[in-house]
Structures are given as structure tokens and as C-alpha cells.
mmCIF file of C-alpha atoms in Angstrom:
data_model
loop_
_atom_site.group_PDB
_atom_site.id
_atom_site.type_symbol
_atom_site.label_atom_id
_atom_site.label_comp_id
_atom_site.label_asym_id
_atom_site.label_seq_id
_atom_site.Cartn_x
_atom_site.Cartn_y
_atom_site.Cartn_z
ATOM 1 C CA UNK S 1 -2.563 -8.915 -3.019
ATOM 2 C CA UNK S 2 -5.626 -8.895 -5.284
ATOM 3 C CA UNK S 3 -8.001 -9.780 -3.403
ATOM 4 C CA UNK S 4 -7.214 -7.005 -1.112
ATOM 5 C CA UNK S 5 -7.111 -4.916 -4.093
ATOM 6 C CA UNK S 6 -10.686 -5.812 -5.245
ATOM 7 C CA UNK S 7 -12.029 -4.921 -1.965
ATOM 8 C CA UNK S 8 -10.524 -1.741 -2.244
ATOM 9 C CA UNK S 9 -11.932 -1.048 -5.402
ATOM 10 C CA UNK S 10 -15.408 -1.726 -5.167
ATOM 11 C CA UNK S 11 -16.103 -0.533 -1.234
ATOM 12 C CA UNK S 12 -17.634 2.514 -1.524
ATOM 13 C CA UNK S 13 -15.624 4.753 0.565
ATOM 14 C CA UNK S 14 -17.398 7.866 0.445
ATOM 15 C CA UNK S 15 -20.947 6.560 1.059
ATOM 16 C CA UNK S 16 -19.752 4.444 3.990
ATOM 17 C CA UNK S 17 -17.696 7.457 5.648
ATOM 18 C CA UNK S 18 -21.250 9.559 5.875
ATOM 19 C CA UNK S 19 -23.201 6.680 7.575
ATOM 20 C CA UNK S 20 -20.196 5.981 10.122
ATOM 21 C CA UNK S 21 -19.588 8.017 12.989
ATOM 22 C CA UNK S 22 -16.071 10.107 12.971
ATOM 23 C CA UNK S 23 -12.948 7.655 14.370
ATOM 24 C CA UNK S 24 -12.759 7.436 18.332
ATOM 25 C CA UNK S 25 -10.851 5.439 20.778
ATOM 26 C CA UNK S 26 -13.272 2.940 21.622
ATOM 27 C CA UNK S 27 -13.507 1.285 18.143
ATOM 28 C CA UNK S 28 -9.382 1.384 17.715
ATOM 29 C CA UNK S 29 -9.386 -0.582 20.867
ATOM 30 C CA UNK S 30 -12.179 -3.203 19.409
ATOM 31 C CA UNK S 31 -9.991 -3.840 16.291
ATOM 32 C CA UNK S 32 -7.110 -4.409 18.424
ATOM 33 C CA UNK S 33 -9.211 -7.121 20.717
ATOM 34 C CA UNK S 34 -9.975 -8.785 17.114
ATOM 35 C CA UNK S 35 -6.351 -8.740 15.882
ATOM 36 C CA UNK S 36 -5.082 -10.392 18.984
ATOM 37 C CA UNK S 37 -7.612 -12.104 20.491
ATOM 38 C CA UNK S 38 -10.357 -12.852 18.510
ATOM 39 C CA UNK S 39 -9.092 -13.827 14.921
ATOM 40 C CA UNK S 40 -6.298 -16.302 16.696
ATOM 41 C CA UNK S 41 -9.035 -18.628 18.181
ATOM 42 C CA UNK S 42 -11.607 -18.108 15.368
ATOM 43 C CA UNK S 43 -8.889 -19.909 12.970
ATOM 44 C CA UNK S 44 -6.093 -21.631 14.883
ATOM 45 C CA UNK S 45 -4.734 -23.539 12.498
ATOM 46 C CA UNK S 46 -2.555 -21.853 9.525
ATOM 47 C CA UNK S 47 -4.483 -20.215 6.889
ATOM 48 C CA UNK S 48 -3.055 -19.966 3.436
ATOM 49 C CA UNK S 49 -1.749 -16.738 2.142
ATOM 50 C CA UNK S 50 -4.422 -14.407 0.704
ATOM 51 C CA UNK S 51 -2.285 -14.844 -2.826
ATOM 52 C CA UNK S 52 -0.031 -16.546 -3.923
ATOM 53 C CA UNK S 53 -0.434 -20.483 -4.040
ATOM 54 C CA UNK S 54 -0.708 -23.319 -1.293
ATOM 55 C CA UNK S 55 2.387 -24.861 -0.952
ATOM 56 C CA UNK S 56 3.935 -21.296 1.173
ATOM 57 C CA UNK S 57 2.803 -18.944 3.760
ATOM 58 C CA UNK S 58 1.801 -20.955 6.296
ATOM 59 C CA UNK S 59 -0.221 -23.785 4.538
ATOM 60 C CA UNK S 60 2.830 -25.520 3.335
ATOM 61 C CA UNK S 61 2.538 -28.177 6.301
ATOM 62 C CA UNK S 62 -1.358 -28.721 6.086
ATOM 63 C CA UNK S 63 -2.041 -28.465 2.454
ATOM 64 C CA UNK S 64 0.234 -31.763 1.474
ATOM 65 C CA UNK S 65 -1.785 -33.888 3.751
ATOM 66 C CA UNK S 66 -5.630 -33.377 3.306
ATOM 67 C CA UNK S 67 -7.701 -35.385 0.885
ATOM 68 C CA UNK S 68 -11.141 -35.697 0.094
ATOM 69 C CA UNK S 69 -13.575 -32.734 0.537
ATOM 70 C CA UNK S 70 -11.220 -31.254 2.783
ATOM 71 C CA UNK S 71 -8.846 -30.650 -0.125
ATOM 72 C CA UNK S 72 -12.025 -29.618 -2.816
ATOM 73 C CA UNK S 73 -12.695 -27.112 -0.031
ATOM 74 C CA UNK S 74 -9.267 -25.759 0.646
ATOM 75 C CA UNK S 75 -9.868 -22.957 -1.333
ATOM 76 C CA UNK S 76 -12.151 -21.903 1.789
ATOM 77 C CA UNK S 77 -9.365 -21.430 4.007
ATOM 78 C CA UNK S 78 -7.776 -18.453 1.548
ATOM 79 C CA UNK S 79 -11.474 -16.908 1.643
ATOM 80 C CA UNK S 80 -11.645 -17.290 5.308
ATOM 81 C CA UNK S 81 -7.743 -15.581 5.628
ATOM 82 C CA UNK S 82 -8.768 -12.754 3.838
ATOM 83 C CA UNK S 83 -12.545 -12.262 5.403
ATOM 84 C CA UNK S 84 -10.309 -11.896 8.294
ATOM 85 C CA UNK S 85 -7.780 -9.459 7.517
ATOM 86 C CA UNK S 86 -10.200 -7.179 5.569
ATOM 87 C CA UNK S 87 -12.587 -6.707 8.350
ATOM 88 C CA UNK S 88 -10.267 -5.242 11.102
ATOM 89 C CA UNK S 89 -8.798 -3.596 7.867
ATOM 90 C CA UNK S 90 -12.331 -1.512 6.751
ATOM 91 C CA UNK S 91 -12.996 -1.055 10.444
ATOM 92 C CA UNK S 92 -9.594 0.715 10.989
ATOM 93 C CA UNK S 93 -9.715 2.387 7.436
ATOM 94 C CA UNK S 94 -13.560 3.983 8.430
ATOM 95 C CA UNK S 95 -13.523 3.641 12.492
ATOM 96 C CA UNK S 96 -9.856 4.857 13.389
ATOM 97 C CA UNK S 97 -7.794 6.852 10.863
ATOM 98 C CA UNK S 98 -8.265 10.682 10.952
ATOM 99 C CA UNK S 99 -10.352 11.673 7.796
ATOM 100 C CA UNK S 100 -8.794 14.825 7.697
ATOM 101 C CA UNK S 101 -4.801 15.772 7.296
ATOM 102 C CA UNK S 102 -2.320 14.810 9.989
ATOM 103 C CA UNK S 103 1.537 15.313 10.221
ATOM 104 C CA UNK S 104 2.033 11.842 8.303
ATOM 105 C CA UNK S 105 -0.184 12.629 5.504
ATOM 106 C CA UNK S 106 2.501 13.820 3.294
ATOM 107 C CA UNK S 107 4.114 10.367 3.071
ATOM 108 C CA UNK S 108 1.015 9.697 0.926
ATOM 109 C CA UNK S 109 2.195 10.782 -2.131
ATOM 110 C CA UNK S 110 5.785 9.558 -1.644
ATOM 111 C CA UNK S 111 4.755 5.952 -0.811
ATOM 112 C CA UNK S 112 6.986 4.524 -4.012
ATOM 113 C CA UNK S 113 10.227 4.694 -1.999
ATOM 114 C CA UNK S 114 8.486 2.853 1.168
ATOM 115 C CA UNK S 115 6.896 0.293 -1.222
ATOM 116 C CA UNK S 116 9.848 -0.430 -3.142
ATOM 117 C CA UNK S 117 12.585 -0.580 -0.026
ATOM 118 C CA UNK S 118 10.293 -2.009 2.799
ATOM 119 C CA UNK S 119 11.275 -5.421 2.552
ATOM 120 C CA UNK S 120 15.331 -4.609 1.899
ATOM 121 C CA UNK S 121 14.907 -2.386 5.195
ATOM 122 C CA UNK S 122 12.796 -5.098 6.999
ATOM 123 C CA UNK S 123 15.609 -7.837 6.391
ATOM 124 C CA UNK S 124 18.263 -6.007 7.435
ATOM 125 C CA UNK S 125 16.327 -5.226 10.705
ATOM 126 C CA UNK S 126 15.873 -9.240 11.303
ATOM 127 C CA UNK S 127 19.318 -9.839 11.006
ATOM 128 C CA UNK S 128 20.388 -7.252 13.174
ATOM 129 C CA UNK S 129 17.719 -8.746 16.011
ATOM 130 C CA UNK S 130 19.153 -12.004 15.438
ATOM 131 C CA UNK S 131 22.841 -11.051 16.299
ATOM 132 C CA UNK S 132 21.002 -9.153 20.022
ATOM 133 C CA UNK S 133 21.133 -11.588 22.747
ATOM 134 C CA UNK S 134 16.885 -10.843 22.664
ATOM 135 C CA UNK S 135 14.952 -13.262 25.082
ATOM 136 C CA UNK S 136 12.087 -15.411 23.131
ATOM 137 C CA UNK S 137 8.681 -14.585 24.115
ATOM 138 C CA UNK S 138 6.450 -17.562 24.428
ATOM 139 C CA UNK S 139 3.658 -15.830 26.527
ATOM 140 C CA UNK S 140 0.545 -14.269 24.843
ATOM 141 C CA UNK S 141 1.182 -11.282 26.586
ATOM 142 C CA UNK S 142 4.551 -11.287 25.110
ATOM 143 C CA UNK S 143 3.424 -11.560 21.672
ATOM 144 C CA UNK S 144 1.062 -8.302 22.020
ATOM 145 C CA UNK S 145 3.882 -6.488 23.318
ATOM 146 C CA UNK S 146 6.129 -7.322 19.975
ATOM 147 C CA UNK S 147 2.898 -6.448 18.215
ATOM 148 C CA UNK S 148 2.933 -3.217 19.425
ATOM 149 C CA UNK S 149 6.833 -2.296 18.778
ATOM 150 C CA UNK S 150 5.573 -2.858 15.369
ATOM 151 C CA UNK S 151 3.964 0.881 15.378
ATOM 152 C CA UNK S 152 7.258 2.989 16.244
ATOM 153 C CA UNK S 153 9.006 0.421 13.600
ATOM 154 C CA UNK S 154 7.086 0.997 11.080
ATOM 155 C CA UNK S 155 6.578 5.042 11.540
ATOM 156 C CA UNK S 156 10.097 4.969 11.450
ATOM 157 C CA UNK S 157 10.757 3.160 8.100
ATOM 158 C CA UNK S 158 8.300 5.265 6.495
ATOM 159 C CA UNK S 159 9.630 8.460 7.474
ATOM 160 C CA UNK S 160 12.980 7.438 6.619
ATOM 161 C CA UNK S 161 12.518 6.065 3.240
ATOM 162 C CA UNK S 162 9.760 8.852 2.424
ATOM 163 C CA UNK S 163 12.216 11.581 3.429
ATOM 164 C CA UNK S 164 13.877 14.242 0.992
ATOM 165 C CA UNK S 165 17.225 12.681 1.861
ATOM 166 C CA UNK S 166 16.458 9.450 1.072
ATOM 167 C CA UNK S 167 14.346 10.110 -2.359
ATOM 168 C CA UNK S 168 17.087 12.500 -3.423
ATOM 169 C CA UNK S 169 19.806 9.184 -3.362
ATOM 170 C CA UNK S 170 17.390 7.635 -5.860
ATOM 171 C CA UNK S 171 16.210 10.848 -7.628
ATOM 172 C CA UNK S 172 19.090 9.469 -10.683
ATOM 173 C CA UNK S 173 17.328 6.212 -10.592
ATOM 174 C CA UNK S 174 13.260 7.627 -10.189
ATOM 175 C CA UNK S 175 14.154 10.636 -12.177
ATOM 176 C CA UNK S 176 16.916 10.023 -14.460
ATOM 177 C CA UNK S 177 17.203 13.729 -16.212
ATOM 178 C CA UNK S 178 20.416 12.886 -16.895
ATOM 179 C CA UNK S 179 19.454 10.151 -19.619
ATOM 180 C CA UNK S 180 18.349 13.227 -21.543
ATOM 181 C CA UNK S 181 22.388 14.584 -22.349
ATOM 182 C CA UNK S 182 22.641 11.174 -24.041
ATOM 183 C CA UNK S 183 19.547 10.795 -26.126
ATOM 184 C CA UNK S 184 19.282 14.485 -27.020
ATOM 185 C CA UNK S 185 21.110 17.393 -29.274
ATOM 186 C CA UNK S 186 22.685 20.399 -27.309
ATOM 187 C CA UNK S 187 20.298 22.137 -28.901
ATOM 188 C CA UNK S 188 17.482 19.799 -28.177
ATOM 189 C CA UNK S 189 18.052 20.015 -24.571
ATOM 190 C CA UNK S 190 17.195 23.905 -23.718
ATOM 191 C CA UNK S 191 13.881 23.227 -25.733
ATOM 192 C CA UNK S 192 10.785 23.250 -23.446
ATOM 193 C CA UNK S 193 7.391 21.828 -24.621
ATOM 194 C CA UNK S 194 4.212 23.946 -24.006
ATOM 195 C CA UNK S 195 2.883 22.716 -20.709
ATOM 196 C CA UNK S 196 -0.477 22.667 -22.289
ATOM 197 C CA UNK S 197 -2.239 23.274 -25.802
ATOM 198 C CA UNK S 198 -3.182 27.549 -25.508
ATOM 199 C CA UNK S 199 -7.184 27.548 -25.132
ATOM 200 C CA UNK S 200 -9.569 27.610 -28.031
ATOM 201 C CA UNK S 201 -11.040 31.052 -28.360
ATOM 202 C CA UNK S 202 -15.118 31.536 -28.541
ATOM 203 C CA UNK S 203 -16.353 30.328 -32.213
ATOM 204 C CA UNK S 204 -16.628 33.497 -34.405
ATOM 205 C CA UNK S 205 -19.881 33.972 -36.616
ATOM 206 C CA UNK S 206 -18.731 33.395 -40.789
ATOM 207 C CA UNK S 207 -18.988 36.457 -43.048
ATOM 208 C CA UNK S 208 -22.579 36.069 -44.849
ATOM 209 C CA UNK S 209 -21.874 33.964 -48.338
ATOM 210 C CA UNK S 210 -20.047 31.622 -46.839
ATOM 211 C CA UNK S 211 -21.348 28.585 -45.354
ATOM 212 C CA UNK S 212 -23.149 29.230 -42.156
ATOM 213 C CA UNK S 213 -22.376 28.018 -38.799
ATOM 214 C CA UNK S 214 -19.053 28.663 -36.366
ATOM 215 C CA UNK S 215 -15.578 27.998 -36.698
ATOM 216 C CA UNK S 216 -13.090 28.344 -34.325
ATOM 217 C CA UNK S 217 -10.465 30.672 -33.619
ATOM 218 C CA UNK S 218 -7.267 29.133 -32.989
#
């Protein structure tokens, strides 16, 4: 994920928010023409995972078999797969999300349990599609429609493993309070650190004689 990660960091978020208009429906529907339509015939053939190395993600078929300049320049098809997922990406990041708080905002700062469990959840939820008797789409149409199931899917996953319920399993795991009884004294363990160092006071002028300046009162 680094290059997605370097794009992160050095787009200037802030400055680009106050030249783009507020989000709207119009450009959400635009980045979902790109997703589906456009990007599929731009690059038809498999592009190699933005990281990781050639031999997986969908280049381990093509990358075996091309010599030549074709193989110097491989290294073009990663830059062209990840020109092409971070431009729908910016465009929804500035042109679609809300810039102000919604009801999902709080997952924010409980995306840990999400990130760490996504892919657990996500494999238990392709095995239990592949014991449904669930037709195969082959139609383009088809494909957009599984595309879309995606959004309730996902919601779902997040709320669940971003939920009080769920982080409180894990709270002995994330925050294991308990490992304190074992590394510290009885006496140890009803001791409370200062939550911060008490404020230096204003500097205090020396008595004359002594040598002149401030020191401080702590």
C-alpha cells in the first residue's frame, strides 16, 4: 500500500478542499461511470498489484511470458494500476464525502478493530456465499449490481467490528490492564502518575547581590 500512502501524504488536502466546490451528486455519479466503465476498457488486460511483487494479483499469467522492452517496461503497468485507482480515489475523497460530521464519523477513531478483522470477516463471508446455491453473473450489468451490494457489506462490517460490543471482546487483548497485577506490587498498583508536569510559574526577579536575571519558580 505505499504508494497509496505517499499520495496521501503529500496531496495537500486542505488547499485542494478550498478550490473544489462542496460534494454533490453529479460528481459521485462520474466516479462511478469511471470505476465501471471507463477504467475496464482503458486497461483490459490485468494490471499488477499496486505493491507487492509481479508474480500475484493478477499479473501472475502475463508477467512470465513478456520479454524484451515489454518486460524493461513492466514496471509501467504498476504505475498505470495505481494512476487509476488514485484518481476516482481523490475525486471521491474531495468531490463526494461530506466534509463535515455524519452518523459514521465515529468509526474514525475506532478503525483498528475494522483494519485488523476485515479480512477474517471477509473470508468467512466467501465461504458462506459459496455453500448458497447463488447464480453466476456473466453480464456487465450483473457485475455493477455485485458492485453495489458491496456498500451495505461493507457499512455493515464496519459497524460491527467498530462497535462497543465487539471492541470490548478484545479490550484484554488492545488493552491488557490486567498485565499490570503481574508485573506490579499491590502497592504499586493504586499509584497514579501525574497526568501532566504542574505548570512553571512566571520567572521571579533575584534579590539585588545576587546575579541578575530570572529564575523560575517551580
Amino acid at each position: 500500500f505505499l504508494p497509496y500512502f505517499a499520495v496521501g501524504y503529500v496531496t495537500p488536502f486542505k488547499k485542494v478542499e478550498q478550490l473544489l466546490p462542496k460534494p454533490s451528486f453529479f460528481p459521485a455519479l462520474l466516479i462511478l461511470g469511471w470505476t465501471i466503465f471507463a477504467a475496464p476498457a482503458l486497461f483490459p488486460t490485468a494490471l499488477p498489484d499496486g505493491h507487492g511483487w509481479y508474480g500475484c494479483c493478477g499479473a501472475e499469467a502475463s508477467f512470465p511470458v513478456v520479454t524484451g522492452v515489454e518486460y524493461s517496461l513492466f514496471w509501467t503497468r504498476r504505475l498505470a494500476k495505481v494512476s487509476c485507482d488514485v484518481m476516482p480515489m481523490l475525486a471521491l475523497v474531495f468531490l463526494v464525502l461530506p466534509r463535515s460530521a455524519t452518523s459514521v464519523s465515529w468509526i474514525g477513531s475506532e478503525t483498528l478493530h475494522p483494519y485488523l478483522f476485515h479480512i477474517l470477516v471477509l473470508t468467512w463471508v466467501n465461504r458462506g456465499l459459496e455453500l448458497l446455491p447463488i447464480p453466476k453473473v456473466t453480464s456487465e450489468m450483473g457485475h455493477v449490481a455485485v458492485l453495489l451490494l458491496h456498500v451495505p457489506l461493507v457499512l455493515l462490517i464496519q459497524f460491527t467490528l467498530a462497535s462497543k460490543i465487539f471492541r470490548w471482546v478484545w479490550k484484554w487483548c488492545f488493552e491488557p490492564a490486567w498485565l499490570l497485577d503481574l508485573v506490579l506490587e499491590p502497592e504499586q498498583r493504586t499509584t497514579r502518575l501525574p497526568a501532566a508536569l504542574p505548570p512553571l510559574a512566571a520567572p521571579v526577579p533575584v534579590q539585588s547581590g545576587v546575579d541578575r536575571g530570572s529564575v523560575l519558580n517551580l
